[in-house]
mmCIF file of C-alpha atoms in Angstrom:
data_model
loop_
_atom_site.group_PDB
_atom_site.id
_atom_site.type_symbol
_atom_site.label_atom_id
_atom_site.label_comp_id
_atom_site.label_asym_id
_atom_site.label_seq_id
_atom_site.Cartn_x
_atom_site.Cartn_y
_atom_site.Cartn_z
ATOM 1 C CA UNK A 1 0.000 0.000 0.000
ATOM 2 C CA UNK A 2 0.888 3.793 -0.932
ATOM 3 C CA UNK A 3 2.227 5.222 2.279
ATOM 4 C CA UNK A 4 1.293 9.049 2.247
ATOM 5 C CA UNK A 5 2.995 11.110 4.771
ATOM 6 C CA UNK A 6 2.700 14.567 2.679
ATOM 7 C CA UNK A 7 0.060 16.704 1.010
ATOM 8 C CA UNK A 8 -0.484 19.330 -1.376
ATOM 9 C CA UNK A 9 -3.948 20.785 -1.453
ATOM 10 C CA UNK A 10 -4.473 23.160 -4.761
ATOM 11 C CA UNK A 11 -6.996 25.805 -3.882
ATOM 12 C CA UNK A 12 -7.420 27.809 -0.222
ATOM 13 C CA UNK A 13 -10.824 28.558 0.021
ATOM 14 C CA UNK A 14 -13.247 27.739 2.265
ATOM 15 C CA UNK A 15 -12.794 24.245 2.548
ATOM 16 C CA UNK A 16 -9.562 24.144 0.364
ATOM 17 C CA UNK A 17 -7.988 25.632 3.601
ATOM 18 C CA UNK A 18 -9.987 23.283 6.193
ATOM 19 C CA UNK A 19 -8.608 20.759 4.303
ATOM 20 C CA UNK A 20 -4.829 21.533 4.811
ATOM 21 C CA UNK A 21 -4.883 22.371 8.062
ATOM 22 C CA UNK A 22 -6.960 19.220 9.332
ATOM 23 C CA UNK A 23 -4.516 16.971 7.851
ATOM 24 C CA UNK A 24 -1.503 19.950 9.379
ATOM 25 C CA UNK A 25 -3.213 19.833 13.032
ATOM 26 C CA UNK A 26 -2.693 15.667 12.364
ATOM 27 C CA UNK A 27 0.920 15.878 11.790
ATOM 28 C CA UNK A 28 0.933 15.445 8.174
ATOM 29 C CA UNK A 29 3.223 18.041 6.230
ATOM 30 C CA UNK A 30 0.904 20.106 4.023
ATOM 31 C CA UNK A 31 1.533 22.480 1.217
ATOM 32 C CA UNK A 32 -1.277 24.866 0.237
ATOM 33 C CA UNK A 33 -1.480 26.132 -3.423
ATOM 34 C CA UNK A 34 -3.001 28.998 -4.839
ATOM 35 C CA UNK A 35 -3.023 31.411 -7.764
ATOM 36 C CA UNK A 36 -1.468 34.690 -6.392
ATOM 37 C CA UNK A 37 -0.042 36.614 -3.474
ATOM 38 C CA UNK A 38 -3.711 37.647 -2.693
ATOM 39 C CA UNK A 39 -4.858 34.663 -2.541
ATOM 40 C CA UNK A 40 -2.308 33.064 -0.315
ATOM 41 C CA UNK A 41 -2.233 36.037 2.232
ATOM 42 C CA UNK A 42 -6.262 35.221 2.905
ATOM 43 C CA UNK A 43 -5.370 31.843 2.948
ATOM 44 C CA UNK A 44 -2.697 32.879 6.173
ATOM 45 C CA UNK A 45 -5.260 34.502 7.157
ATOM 46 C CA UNK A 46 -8.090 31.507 7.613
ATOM 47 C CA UNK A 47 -5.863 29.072 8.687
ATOM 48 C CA UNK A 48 -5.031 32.119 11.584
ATOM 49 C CA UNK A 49 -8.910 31.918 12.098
ATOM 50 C CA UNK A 50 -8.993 28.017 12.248
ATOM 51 C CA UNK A 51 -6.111 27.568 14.662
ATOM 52 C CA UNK A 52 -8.471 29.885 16.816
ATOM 53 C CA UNK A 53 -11.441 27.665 16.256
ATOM 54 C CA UNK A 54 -9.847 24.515 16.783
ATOM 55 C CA UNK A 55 -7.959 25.736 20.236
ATOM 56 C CA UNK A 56 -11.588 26.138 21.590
ATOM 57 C CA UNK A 57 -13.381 23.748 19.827
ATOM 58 C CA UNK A 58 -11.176 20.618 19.334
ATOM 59 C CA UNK A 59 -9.698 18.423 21.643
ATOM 60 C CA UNK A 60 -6.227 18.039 22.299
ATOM 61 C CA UNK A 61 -5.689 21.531 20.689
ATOM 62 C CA UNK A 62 -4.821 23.874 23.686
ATOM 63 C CA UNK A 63 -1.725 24.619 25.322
ATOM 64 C CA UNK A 64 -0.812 25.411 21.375
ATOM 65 C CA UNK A 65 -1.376 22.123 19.509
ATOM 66 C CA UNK A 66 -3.113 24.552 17.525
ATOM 67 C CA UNK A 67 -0.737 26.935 16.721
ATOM 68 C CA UNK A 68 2.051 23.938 15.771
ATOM 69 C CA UNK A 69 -0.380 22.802 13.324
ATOM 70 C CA UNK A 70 0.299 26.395 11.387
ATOM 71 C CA UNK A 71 4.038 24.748 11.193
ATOM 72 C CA UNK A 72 3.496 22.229 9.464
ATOM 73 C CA UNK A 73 2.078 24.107 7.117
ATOM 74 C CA UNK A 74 3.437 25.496 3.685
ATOM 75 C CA UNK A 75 2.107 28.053 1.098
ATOM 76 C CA UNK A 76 3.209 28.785 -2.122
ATOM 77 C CA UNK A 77 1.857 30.509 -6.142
ATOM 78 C CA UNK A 78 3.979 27.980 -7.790
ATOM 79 C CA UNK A 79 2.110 24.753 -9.036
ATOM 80 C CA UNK A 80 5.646 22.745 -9.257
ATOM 81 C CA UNK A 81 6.601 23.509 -5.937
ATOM 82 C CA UNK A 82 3.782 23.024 -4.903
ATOM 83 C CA UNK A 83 3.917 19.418 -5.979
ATOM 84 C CA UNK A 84 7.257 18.376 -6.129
ATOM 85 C CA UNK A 85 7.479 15.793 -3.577
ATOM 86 C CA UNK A 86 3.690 14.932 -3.012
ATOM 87 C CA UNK A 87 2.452 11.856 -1.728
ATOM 88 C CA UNK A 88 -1.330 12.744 -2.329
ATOM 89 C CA UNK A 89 -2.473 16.471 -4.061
ATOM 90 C CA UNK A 90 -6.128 17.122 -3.495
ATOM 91 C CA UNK A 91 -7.580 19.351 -5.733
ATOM 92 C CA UNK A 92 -10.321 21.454 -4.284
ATOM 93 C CA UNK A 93 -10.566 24.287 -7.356
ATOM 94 C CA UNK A 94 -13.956 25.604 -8.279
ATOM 95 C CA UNK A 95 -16.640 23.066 -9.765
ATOM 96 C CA UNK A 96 -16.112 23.540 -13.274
ATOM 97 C CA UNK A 97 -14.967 20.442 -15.463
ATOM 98 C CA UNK A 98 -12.389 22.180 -17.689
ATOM 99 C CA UNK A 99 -10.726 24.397 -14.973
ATOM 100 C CA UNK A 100 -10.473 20.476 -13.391
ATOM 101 C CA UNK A 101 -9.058 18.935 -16.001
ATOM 102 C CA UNK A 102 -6.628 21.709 -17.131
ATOM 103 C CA UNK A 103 -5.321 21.596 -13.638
ATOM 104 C CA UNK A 104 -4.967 17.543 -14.151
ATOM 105 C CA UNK A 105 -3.037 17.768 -17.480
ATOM 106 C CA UNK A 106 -0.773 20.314 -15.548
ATOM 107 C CA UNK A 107 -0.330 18.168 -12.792
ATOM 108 C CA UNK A 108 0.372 14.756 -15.124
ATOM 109 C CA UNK A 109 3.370 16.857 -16.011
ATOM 110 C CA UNK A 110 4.639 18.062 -13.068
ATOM 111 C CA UNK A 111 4.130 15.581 -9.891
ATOM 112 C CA UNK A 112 6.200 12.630 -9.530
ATOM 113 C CA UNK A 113 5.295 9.172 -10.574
ATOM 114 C CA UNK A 114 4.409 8.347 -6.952
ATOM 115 C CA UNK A 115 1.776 10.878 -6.399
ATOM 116 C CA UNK A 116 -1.865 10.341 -6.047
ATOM 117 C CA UNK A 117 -4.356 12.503 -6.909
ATOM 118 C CA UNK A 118 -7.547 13.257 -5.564
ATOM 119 C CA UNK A 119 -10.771 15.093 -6.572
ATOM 120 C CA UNK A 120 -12.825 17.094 -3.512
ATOM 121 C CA UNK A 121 -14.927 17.906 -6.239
ATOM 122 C CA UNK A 122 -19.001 17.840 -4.972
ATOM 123 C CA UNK A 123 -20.555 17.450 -8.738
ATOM 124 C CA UNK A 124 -18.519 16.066 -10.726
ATOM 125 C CA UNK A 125 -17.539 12.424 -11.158
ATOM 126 C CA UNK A 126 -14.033 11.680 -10.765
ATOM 127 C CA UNK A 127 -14.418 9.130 -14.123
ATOM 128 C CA UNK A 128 -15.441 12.494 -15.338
ATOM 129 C CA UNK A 129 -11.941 13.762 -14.870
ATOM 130 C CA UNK A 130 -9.755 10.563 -14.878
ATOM 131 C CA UNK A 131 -8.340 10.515 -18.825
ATOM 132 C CA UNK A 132 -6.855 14.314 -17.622
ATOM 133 C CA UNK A 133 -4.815 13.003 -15.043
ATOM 134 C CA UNK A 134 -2.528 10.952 -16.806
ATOM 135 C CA UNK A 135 -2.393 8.178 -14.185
ATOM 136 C CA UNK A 136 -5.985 6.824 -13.798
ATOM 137 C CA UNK A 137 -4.839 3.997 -11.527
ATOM 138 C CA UNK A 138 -3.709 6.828 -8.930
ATOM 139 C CA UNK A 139 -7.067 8.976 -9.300
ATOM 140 C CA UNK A 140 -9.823 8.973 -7.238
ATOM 141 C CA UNK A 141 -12.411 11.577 -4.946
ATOM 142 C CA UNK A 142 -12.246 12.644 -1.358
ATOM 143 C CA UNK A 143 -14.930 14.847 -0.413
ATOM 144 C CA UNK A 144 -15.440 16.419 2.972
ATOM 145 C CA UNK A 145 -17.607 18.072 4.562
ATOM 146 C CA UNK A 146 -17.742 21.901 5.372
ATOM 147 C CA UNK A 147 -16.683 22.546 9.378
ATOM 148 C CA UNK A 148 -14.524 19.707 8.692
ATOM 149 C CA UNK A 149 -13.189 19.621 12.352
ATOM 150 C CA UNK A 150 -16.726 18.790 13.701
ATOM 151 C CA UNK A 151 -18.654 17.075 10.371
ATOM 152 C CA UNK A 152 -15.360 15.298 9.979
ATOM 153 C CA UNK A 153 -16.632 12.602 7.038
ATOM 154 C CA UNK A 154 -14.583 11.811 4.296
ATOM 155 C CA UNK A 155 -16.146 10.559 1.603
ATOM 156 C CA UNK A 156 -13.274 7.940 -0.769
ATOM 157 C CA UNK A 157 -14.887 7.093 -3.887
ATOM 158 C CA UNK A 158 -12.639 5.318 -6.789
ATOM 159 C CA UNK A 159 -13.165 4.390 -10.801
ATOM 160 C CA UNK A 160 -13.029 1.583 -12.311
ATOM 161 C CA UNK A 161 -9.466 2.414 -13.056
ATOM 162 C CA UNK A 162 -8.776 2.759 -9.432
ATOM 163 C CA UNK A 163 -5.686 0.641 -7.561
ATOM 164 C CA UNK A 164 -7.639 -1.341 -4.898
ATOM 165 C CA UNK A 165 -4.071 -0.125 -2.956
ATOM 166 C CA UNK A 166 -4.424 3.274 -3.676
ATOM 167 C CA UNK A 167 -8.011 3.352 -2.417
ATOM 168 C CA UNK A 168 -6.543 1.630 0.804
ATOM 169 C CA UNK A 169 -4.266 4.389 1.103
ATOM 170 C CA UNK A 170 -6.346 7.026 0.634
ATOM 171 C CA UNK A 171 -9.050 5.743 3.301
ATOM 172 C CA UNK A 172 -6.193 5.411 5.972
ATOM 173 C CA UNK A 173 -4.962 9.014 5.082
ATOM 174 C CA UNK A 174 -8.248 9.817 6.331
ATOM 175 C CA UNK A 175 -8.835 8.176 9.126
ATOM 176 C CA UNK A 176 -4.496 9.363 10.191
ATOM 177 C CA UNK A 177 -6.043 12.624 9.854
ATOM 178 C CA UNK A 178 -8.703 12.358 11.869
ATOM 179 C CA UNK A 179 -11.673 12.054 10.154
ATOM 180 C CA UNK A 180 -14.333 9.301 9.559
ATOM 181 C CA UNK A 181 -13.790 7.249 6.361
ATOM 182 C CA UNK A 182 -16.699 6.435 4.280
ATOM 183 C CA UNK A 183 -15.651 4.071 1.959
ATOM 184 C CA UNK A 184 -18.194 4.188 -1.524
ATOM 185 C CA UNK A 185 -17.168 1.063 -3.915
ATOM 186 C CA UNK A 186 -19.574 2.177 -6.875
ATOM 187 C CA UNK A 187 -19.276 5.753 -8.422
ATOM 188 C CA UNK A 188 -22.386 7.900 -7.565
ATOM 189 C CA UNK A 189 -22.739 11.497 -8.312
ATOM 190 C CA UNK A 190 -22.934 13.416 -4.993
ATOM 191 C CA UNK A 191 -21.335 10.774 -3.133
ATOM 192 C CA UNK A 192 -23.765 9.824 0.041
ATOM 193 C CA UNK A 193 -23.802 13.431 1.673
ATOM 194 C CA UNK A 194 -24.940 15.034 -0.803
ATOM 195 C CA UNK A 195 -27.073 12.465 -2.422
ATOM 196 C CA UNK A 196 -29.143 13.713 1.054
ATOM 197 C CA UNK A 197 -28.232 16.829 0.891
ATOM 198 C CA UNK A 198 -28.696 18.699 -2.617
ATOM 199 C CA UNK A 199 -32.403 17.903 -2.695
ATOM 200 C CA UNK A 200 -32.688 19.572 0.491
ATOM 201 C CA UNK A 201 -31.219 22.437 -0.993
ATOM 202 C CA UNK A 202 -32.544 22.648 -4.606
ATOM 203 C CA UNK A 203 -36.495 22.336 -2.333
ATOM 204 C CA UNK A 204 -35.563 24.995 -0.683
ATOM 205 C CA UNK A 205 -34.577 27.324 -3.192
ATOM 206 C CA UNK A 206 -38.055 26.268 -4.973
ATOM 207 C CA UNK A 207 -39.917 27.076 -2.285
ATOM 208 C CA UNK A 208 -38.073 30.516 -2.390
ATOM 209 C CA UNK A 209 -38.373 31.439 -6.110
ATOM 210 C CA UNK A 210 -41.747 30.245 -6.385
ATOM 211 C CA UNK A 211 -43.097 32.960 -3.488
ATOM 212 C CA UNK A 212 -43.818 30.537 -0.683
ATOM 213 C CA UNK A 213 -41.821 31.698 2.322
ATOM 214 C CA UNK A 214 -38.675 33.613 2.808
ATOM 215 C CA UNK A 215 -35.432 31.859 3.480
ATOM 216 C CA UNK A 216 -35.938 32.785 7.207
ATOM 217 C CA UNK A 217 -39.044 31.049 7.376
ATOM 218 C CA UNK A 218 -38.316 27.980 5.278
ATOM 219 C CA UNK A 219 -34.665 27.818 7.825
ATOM 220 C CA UNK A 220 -36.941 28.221 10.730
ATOM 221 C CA UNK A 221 -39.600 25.600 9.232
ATOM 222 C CA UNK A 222 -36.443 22.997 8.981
ATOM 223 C CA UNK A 223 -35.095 23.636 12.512
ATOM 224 C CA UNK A 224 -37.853 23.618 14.445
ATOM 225 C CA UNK A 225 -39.430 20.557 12.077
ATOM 226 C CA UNK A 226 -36.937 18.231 12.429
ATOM 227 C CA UNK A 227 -34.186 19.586 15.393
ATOM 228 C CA UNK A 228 -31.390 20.295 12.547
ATOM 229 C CA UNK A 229 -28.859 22.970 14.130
ATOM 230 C CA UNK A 230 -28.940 24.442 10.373
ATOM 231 C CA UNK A 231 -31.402 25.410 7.892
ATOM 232 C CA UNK A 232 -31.181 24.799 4.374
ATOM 233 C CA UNK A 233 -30.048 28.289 3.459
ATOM 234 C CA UNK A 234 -27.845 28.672 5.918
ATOM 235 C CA UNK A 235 -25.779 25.448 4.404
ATOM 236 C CA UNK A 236 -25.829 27.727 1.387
ATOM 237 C CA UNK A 237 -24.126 30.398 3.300
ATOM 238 C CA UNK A 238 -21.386 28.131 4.928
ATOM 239 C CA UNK A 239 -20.833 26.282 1.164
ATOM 240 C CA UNK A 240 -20.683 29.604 -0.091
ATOM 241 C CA UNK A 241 -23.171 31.251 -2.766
ATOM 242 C CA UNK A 242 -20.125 31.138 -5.411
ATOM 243 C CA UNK A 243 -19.899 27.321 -5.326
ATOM 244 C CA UNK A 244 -24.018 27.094 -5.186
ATOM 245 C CA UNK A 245 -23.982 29.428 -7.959
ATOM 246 C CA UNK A 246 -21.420 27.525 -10.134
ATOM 247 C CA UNK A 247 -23.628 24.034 -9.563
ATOM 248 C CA UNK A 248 -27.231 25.454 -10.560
ATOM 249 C CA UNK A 249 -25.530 27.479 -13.448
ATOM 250 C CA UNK A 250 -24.038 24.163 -14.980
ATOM 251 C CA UNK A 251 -27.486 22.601 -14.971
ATOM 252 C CA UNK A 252 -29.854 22.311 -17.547
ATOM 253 C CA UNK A 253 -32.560 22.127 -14.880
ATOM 254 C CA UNK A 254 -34.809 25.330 -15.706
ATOM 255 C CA UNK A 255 -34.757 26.084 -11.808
ATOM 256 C CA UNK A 256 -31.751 25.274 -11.652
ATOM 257 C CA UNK A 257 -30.601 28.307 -14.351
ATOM 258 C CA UNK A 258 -33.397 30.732 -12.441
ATOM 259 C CA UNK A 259 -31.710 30.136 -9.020
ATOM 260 C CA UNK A 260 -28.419 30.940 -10.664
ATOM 261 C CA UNK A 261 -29.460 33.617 -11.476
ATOM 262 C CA UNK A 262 -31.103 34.475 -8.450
ATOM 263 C CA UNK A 263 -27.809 34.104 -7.031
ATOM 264 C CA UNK A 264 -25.845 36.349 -9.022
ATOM 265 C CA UNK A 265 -28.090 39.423 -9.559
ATOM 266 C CA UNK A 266 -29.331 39.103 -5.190
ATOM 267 C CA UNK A 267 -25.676 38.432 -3.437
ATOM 268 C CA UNK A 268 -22.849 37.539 -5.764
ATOM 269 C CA UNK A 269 -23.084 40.926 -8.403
ATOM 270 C CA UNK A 270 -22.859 42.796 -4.314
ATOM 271 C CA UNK A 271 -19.712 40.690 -3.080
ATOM 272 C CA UNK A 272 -22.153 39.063 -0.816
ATOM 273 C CA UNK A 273 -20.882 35.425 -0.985
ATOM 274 C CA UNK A 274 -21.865 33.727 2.245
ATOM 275 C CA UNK A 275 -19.920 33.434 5.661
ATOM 276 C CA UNK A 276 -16.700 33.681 3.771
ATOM 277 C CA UNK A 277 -16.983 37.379 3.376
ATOM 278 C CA UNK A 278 -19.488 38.118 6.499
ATOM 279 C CA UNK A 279 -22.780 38.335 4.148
ATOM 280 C CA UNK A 280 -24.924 36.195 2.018
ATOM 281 C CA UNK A 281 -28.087 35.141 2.697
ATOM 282 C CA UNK A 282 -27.669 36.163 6.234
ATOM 283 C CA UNK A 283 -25.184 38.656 8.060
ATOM 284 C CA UNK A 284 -22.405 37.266 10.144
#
């Protein structure tokens, strides 16, 4: 079996950077990549915040446990570098398939023949992606889940092309790194979690653009109904209105295309993008 004892992660957002740090505050040596100088510095800048978060939330992470994690942690603009000596690269860039599988055909070029890759992607099926990467035996998803220190799932899902070994590897990497391995042997589009969650989501935002209730009520309706902590608009905010808006613009779904739209004229055209940047549906 594939031992993997460092990671690259391509892309710091939201859960680019909860990524990276997770598998940092477990020990593993992580290297973050990400397009520009601007881009890294709010990536310093969240795993600042998460350190904070985990030294109150997490256990095991006072007395600075959290603060070490930040040490084992690299940044860096340059894709090469980034991947030089890699034992697994997750790739956690926006949903789109070509931005994917340019990154992939960049990657098949750069990382060394012992590297496997992994999709985080929420859509898209990694046989969707596979021919890009050069190397479909070492290819296969991880997803998480958002508040990754808390919903700490991580979702392993291989092709047909898959090494049986490097599927091994990948679901101990996991578990190493403290999460919750949930091993999927058959390709499905939106994995378990979100086989649950996106019609959740796409009801709600139904309910919304047809006029029934306001995303306040329809949240409230959900909590109170059945005892969730979160509404279904609020998970919007914390996946972030950019990725939402990516997903329903890629569909040919009819309401799919209105609530992209929705999207981008109500929130993203005003910067309002979810808890990322302190508005989106709701102020934070």
């Amino acid at each position: 079996m594939p031992e993997i004892k460092t990671l690259t992660v391509l892309g710091t957002g939201v859960l680019g950077s909860q990524i990276a740090y997770q598998a940092a505050f477990h020990g593993f040596a992580v290297t973050a990549y990400d397009l520009d100088g601007q881009a890294i510095e709010k990536a310093r800048a969240r795993f600042a915040q998460l350190a904070g978060i985990y030294r109150t939330q997490v256990a095991g992470a006072k007395d600075g446990q959290a603060e070490a994690a930040l040490a084992n942690l690299r940044l860096t603009t340059d894709l090469g570098t980034a991947v030089a000596d890699a034992d697994l690269v997750i790739e956690a860039v926006p949903e789109l398939l070509e931005l994917k599988r340019d990154m992939y055909r960049k990657l098949a070029e750069l990382a060394p023949a012992k590297t496997i890759f992994a999709t985080n992607s929420s859509t898209l099926l990694p046989s969707n992606l596979k021919d890009a990467t050069g190397r479909p035996d070492r290819f296969l998803a991880i997803h998480y889940a958002n508040n990754i220190w808390a919903q700490n799932i991580a979702e392993v899902m291989g092709t047909n092309d898959t090494d049986p070994a490097v599927f091994d590897a990948v679901v101990g990497f996991a578990r190493n790194s403290g999460l919750e391995p949930i091993e999927i042997r058959k390709e499905k589009a939106g994995y378990v979690l979100n086989s649950l969650l996106v019609p959740l989501l796409n009801a709600a935002a139904g309910l919304l653009l047809q006029g029934i209730a306001s995303p306040e009520t329809i949240d409230k309706t959900w909590r109170i109904a059945t005892g969730a902590p979160t509404g279904p608009f609020q998970i919007y905010d914390v996946v972030g209105l950019g990725t939402a808006y990516n997903i329903a613009a890629s569909s040919p779904d009819v309401g799919s295309q209105a609530f992209a739209q929705y999207l981008k004229e109500n929130y993203i055209d005003h910067g309002k993008l979810g808890v990322s940047t302190g508005e989106g549906l709701y102020t934070y």
